[in-house]
C-alpha atoms as an extended CHARMM CRD file, in Angstrom:
* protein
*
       194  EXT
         1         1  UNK       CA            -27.5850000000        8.6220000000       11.4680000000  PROA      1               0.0000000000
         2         2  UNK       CA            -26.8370000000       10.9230000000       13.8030000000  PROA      2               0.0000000000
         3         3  UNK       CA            -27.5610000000        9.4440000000       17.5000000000  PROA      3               0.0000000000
         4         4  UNK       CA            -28.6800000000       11.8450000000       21.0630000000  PROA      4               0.0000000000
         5         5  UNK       CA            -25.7180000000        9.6220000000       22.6270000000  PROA      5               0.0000000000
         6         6  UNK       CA            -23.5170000000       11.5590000000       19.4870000000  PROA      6               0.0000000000
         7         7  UNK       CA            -25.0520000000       14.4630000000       19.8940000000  PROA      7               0.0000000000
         8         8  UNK       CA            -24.3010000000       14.2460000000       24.0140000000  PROA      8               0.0000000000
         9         9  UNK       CA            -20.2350000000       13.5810000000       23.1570000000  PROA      9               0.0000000000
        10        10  UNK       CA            -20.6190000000       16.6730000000       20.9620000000  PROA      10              0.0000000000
        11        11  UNK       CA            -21.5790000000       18.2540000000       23.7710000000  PROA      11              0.0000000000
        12        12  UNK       CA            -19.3130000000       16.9330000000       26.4070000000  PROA      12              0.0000000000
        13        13  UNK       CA            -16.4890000000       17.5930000000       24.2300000000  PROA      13              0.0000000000
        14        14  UNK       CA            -17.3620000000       21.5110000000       23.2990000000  PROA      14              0.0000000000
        15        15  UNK       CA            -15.3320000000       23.7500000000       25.1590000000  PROA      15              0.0000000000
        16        16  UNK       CA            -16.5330000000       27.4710000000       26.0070000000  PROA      16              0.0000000000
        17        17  UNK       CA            -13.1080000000       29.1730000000       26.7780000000  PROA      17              0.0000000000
        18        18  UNK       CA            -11.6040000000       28.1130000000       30.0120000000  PROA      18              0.0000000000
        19        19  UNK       CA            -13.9650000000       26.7660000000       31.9540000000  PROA      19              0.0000000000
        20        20  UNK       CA            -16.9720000000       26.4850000000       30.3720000000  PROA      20              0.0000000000
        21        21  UNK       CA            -19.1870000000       24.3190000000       28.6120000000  PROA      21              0.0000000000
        22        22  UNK       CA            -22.0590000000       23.5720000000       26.6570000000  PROA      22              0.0000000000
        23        23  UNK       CA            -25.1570000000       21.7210000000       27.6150000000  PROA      23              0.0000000000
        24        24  UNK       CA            -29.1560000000       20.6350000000       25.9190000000  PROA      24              0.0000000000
        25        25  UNK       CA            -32.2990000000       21.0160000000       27.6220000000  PROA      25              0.0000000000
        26        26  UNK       CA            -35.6490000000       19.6210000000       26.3700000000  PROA      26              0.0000000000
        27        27  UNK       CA            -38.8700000000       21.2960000000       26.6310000000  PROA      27              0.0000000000
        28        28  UNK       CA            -39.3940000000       20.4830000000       29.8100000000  PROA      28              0.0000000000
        29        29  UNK       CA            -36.1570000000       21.8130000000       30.7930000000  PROA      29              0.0000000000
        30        30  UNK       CA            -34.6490000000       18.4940000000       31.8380000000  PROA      30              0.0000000000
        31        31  UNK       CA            -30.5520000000       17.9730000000       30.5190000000  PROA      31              0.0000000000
        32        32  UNK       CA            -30.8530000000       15.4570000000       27.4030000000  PROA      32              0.0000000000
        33        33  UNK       CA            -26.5970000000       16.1940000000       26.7170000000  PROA      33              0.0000000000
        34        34  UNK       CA            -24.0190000000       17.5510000000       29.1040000000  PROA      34              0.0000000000
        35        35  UNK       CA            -20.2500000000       16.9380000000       30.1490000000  PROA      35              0.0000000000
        36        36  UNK       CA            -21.9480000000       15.2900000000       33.2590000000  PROA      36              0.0000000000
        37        37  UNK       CA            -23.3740000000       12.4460000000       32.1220000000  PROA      37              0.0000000000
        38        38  UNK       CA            -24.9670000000       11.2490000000       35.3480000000  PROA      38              0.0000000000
        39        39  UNK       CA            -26.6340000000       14.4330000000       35.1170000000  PROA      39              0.0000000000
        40        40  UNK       CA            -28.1040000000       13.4010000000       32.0810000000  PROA      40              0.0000000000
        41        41  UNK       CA            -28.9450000000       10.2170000000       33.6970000000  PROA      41              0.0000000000
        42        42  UNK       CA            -30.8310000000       11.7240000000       36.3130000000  PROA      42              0.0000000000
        43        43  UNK       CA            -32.7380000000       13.7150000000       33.9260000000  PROA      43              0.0000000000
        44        44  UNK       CA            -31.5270000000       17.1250000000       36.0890000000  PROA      44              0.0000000000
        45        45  UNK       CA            -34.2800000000       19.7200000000       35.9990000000  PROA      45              0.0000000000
        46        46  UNK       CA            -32.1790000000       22.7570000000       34.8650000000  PROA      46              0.0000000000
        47        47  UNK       CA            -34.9440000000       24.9600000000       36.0640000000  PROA      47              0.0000000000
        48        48  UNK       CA            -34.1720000000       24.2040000000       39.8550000000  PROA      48              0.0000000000
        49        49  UNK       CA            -30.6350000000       26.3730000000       39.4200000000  PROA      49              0.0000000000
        50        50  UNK       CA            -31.8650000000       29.4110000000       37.1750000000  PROA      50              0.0000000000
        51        51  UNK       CA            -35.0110000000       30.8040000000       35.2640000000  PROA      51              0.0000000000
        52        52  UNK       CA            -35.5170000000       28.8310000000       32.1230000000  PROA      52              0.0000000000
        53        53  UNK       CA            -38.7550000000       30.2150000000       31.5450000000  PROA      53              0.0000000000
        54        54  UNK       CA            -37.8720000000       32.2950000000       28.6430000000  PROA      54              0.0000000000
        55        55  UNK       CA            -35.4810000000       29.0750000000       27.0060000000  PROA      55              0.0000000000
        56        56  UNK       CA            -38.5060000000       27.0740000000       27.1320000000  PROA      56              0.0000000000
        57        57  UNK       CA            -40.9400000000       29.7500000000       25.5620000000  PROA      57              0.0000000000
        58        58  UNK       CA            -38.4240000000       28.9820000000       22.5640000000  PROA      58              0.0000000000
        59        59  UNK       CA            -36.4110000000       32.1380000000       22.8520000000  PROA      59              0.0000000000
        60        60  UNK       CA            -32.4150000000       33.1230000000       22.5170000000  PROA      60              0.0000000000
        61        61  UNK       CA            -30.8430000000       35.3990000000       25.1820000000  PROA      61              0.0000000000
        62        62  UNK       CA            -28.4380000000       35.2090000000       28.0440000000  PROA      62              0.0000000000
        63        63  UNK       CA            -28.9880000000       34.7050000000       31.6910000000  PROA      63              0.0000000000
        64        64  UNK       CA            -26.9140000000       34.9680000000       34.7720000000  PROA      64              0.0000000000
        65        65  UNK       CA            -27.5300000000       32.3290000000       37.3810000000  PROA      65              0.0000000000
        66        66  UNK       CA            -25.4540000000       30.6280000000       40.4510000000  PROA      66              0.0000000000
        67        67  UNK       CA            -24.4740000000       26.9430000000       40.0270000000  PROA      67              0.0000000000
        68        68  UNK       CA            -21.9610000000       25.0170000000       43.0750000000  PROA      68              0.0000000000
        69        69  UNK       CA            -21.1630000000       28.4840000000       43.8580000000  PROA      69              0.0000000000
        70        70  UNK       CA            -19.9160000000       30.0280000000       41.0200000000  PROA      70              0.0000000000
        71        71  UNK       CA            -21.8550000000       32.8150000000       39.2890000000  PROA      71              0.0000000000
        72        72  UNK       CA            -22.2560000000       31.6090000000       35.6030000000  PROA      72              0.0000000000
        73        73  UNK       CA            -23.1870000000       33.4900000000       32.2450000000  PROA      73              0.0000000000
        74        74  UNK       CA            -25.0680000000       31.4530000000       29.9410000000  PROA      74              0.0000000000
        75        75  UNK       CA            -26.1960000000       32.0040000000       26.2720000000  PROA      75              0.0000000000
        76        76  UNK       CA            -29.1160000000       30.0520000000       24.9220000000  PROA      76              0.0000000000
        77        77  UNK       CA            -30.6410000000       29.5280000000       21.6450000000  PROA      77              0.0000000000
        78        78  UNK       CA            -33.9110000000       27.2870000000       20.8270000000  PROA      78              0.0000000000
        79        79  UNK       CA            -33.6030000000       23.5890000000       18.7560000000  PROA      79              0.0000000000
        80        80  UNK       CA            -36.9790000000       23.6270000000       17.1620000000  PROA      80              0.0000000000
        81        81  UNK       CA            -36.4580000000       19.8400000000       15.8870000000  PROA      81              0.0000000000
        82        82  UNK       CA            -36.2180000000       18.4020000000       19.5190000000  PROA      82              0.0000000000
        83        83  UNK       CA            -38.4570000000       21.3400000000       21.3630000000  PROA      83              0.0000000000
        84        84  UNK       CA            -35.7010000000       22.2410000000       23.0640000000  PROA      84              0.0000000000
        85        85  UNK       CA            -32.4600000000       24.4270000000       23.7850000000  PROA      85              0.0000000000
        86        86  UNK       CA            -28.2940000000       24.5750000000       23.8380000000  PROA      86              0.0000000000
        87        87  UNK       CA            -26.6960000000       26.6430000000       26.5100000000  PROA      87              0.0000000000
        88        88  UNK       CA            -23.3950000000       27.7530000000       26.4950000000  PROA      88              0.0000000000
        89        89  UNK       CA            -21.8470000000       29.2790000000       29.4200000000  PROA      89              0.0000000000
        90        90  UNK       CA            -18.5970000000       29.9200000000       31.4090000000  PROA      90              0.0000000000
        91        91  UNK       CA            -18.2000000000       31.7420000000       35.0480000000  PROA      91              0.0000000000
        92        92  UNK       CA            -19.3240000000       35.0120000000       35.0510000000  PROA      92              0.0000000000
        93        93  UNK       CA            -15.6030000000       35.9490000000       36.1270000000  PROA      93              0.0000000000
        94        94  UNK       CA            -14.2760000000       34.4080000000       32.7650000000  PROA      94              0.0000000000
        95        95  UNK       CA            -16.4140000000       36.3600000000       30.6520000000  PROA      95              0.0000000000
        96        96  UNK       CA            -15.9800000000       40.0440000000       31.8370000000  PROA      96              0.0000000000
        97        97  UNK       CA            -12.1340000000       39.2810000000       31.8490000000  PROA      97              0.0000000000
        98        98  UNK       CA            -12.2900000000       38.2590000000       28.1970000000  PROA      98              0.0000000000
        99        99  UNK       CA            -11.7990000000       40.9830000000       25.9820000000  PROA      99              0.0000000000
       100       100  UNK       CA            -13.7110000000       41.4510000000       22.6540000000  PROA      100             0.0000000000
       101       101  UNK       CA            -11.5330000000       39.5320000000       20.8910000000  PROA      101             0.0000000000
       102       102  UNK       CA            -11.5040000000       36.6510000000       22.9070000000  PROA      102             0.0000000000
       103       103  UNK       CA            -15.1420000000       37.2620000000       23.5820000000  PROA      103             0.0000000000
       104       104  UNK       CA            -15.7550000000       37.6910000000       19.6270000000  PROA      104             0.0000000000
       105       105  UNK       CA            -13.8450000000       33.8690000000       19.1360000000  PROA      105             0.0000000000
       106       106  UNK       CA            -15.7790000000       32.3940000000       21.6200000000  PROA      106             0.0000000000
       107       107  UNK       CA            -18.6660000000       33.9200000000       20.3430000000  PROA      107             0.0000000000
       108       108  UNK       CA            -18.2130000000       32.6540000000       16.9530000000  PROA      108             0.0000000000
       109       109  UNK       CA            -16.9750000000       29.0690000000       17.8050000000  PROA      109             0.0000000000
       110       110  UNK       CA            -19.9310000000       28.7110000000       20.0920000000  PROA      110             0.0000000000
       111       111  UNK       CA            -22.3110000000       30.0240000000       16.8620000000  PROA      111             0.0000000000
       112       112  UNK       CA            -20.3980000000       27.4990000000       14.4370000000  PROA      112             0.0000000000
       113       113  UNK       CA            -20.8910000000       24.4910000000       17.3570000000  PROA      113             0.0000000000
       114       114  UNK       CA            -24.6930000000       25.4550000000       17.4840000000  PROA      114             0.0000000000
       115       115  UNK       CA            -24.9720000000       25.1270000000       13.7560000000  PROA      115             0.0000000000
       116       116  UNK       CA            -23.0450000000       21.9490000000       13.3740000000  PROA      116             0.0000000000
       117       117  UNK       CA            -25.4140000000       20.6730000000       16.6800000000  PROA      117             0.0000000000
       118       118  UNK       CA            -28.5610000000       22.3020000000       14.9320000000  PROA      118             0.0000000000
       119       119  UNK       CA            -27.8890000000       21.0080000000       10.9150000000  PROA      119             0.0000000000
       120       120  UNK       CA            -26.6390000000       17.7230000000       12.4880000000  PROA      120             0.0000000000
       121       121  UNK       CA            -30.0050000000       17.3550000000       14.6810000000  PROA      121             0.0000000000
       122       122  UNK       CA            -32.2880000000       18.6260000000       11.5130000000  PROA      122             0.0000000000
       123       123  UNK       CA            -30.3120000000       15.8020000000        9.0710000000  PROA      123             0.0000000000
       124       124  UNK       CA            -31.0030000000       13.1340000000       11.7090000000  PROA      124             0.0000000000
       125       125  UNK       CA            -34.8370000000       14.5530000000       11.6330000000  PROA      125             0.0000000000
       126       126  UNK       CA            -34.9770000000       14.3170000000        8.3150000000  PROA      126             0.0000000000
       127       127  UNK       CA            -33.6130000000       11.0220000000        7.9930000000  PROA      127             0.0000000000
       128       128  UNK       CA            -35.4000000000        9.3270000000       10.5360000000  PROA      128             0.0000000000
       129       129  UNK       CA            -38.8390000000       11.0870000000        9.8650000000  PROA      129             0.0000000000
       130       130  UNK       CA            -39.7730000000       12.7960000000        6.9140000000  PROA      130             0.0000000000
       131       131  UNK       CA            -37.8500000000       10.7980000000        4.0600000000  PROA      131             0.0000000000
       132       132  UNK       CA            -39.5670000000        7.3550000000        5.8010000000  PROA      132             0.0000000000
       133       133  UNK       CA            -42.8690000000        9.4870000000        5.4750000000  PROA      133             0.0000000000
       134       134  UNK       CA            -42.4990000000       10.6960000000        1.9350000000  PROA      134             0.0000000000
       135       135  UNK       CA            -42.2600000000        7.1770000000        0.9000000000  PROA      135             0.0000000000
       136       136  UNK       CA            -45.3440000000        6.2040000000        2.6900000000  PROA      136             0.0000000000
       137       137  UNK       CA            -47.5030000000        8.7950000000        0.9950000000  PROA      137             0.0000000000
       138       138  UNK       CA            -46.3440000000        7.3480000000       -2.3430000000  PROA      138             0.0000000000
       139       139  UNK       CA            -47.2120000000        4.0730000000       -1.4780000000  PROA      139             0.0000000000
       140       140  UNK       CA            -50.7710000000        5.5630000000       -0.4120000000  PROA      140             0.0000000000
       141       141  UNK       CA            -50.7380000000        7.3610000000       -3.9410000000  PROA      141             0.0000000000
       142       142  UNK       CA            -50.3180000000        4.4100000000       -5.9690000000  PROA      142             0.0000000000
       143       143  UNK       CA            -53.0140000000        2.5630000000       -3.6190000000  PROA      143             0.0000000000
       144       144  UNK       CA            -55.3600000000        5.1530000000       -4.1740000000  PROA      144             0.0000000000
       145       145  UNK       CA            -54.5830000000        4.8750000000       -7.9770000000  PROA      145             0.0000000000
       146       146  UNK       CA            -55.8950000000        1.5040000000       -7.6690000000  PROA      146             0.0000000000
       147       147  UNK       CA            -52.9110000000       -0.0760000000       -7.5140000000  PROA      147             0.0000000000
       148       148  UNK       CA            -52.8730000000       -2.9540000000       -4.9260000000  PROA      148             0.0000000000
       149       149  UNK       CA            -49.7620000000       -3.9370000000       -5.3750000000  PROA      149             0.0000000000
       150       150  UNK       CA            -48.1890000000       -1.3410000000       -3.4850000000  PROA      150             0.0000000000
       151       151  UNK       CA            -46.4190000000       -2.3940000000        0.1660000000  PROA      151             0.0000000000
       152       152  UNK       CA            -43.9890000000       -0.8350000000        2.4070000000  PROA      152             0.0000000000
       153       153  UNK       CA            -41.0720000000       -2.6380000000        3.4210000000  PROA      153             0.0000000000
       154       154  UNK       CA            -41.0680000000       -2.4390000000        6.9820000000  PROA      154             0.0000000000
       155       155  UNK       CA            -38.3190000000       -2.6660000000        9.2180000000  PROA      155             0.0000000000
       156       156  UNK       CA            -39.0710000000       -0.1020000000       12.1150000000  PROA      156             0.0000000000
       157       157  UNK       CA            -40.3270000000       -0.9420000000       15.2890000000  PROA      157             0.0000000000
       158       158  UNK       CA            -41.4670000000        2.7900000000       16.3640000000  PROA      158             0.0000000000
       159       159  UNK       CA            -44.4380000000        4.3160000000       15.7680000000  PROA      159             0.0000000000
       160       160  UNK       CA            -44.0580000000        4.8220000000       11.9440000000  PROA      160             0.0000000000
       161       161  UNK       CA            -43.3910000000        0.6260000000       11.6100000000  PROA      161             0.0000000000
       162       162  UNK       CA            -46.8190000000        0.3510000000       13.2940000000  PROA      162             0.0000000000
       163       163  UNK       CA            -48.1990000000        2.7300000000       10.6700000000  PROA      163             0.0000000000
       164       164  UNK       CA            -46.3250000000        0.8000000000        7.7030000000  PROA      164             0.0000000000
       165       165  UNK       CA            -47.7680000000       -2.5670000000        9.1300000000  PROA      165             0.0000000000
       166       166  UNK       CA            -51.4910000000       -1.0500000000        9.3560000000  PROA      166             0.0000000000
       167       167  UNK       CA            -51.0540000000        0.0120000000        5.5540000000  PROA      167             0.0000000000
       168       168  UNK       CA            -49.8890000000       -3.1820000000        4.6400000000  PROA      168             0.0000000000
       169       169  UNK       CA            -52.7200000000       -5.2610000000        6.4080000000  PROA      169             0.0000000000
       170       170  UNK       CA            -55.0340000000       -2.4840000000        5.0280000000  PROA      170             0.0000000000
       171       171  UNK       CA            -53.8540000000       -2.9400000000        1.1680000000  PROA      171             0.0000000000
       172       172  UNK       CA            -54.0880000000       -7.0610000000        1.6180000000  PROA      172             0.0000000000
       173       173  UNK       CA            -57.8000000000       -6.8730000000        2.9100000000  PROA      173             0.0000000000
       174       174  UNK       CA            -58.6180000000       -4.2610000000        0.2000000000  PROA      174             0.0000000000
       175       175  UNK       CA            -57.0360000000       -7.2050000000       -2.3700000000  PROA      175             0.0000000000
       176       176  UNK       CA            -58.9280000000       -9.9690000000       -0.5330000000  PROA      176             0.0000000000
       177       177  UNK       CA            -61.8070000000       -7.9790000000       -0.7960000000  PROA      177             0.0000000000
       178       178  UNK       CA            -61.1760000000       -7.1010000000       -4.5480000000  PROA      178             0.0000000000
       179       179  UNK       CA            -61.1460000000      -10.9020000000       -5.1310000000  PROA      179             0.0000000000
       180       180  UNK       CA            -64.4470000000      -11.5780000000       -3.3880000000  PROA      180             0.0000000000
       181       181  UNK       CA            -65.7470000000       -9.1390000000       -5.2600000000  PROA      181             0.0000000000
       182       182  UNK       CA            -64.3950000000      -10.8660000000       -8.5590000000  PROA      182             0.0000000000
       183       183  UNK       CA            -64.9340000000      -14.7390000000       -7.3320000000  PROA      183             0.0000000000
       184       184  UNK       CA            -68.6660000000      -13.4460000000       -6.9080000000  PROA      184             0.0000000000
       185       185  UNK       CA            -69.1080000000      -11.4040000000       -9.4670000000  PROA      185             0.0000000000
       186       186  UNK       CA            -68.0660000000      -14.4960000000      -11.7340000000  PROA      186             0.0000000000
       187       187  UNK       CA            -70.1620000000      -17.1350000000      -10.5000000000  PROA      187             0.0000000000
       188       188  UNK       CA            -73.0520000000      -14.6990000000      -10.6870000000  PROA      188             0.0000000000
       189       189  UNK       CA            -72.0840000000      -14.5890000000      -14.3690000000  PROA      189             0.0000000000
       190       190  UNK       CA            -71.6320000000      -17.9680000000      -14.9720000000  PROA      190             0.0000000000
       191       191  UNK       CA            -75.4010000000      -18.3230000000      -13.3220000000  PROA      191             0.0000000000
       192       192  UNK       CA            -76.9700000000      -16.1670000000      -15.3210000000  PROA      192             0.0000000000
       193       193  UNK       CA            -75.1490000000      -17.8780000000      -18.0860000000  PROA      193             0.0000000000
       194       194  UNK       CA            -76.9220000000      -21.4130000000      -17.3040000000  PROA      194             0.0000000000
């Protein structure tokens, strides 16, 4: 499974020509991966140094902004799966020297990094969330089918582990109840037998 810690090296290790760099905001615009990890740490609000407003709206662009006094170019693209964005940028300097070819490599090494980042973010999704949820609904299925015998092997302890346990305590008192119903059932038989 693919970690935010790996997902952060990813990061720290992508390159954007000379001197530039990638880095991932949530949807509050607060760093989740960047080369400076204790600005990760510190949760940086990436809004204080330029206007995110249109990264957070879930929009792709560019944006020029000022950062330890350099003036930086920045291209952004929206990560749906974590309601959130990747920036890659370099000083504004760096990027008008480029020329197209340069600019066209960096371009399409910085595309290729976003789609390894993106596929590699919706596996881990998918993974972590929707297989563990398909399997849930067929244990439901078979429940609703009448068959009692159905139980999820648990062994989360997030918010889909509660879920699993709630099924599972659900499906035993639905059996307990089932052999009430029988026990009583019976003797009322054997009652009206007498």
């Amino acid at each position: 499974d693919l970690s935010l810690s790996t997902i952060s090296e990813m990061v720290a290790d992508t390159k954007v020509g000379e001197n530039g760099y990638t880095f991932i905001i949530d949807g509050e615009g607060k760093l989740i991966a960047h080369p400076d990890q204790s600005m990760v740490a510190d949760r940086y609000d990436v809004s204080q140094q330029m206007d995110i407003s249109d990264a957070l709206a879930g929009n792709s662009g560019t944006i020029e902004y000022e950062f330890e006094g350099e003036r930086k170019l920045a291209s952004y693209v929206p990560i749906p799966e974590i309601d959130g964005s990747i920036f890659a940028q370099l000083p504004t300097e760096e990027a008008y020297q480029a020329r197209s070819s340069v600019t066209k490599q960096i371009i399409y090494f910085s595309l290729g990094i976003l789609a390894l980042i993106i596929i590699s973010i919706i596996v881990f999704v998918s993974r972590s969330l929707v297989k563990p949820l398909v399997n849930y609904g067929e244990k439901m299925q078979k429940v609703s089918n009448g068959d009692l015998s159905a139980e999820l092997d648990v062994n989360r302890k997030d918010e889909l582990g509660v879920l699993g346990n709630i099924f599972n305590e659900m499906v035993k008192d639905l059996r307990d109840l089932v052999d009430n119903i029988k026990d009583t059932s019976d003797k009322v038989s054997e009652t009206s037998t007498h």
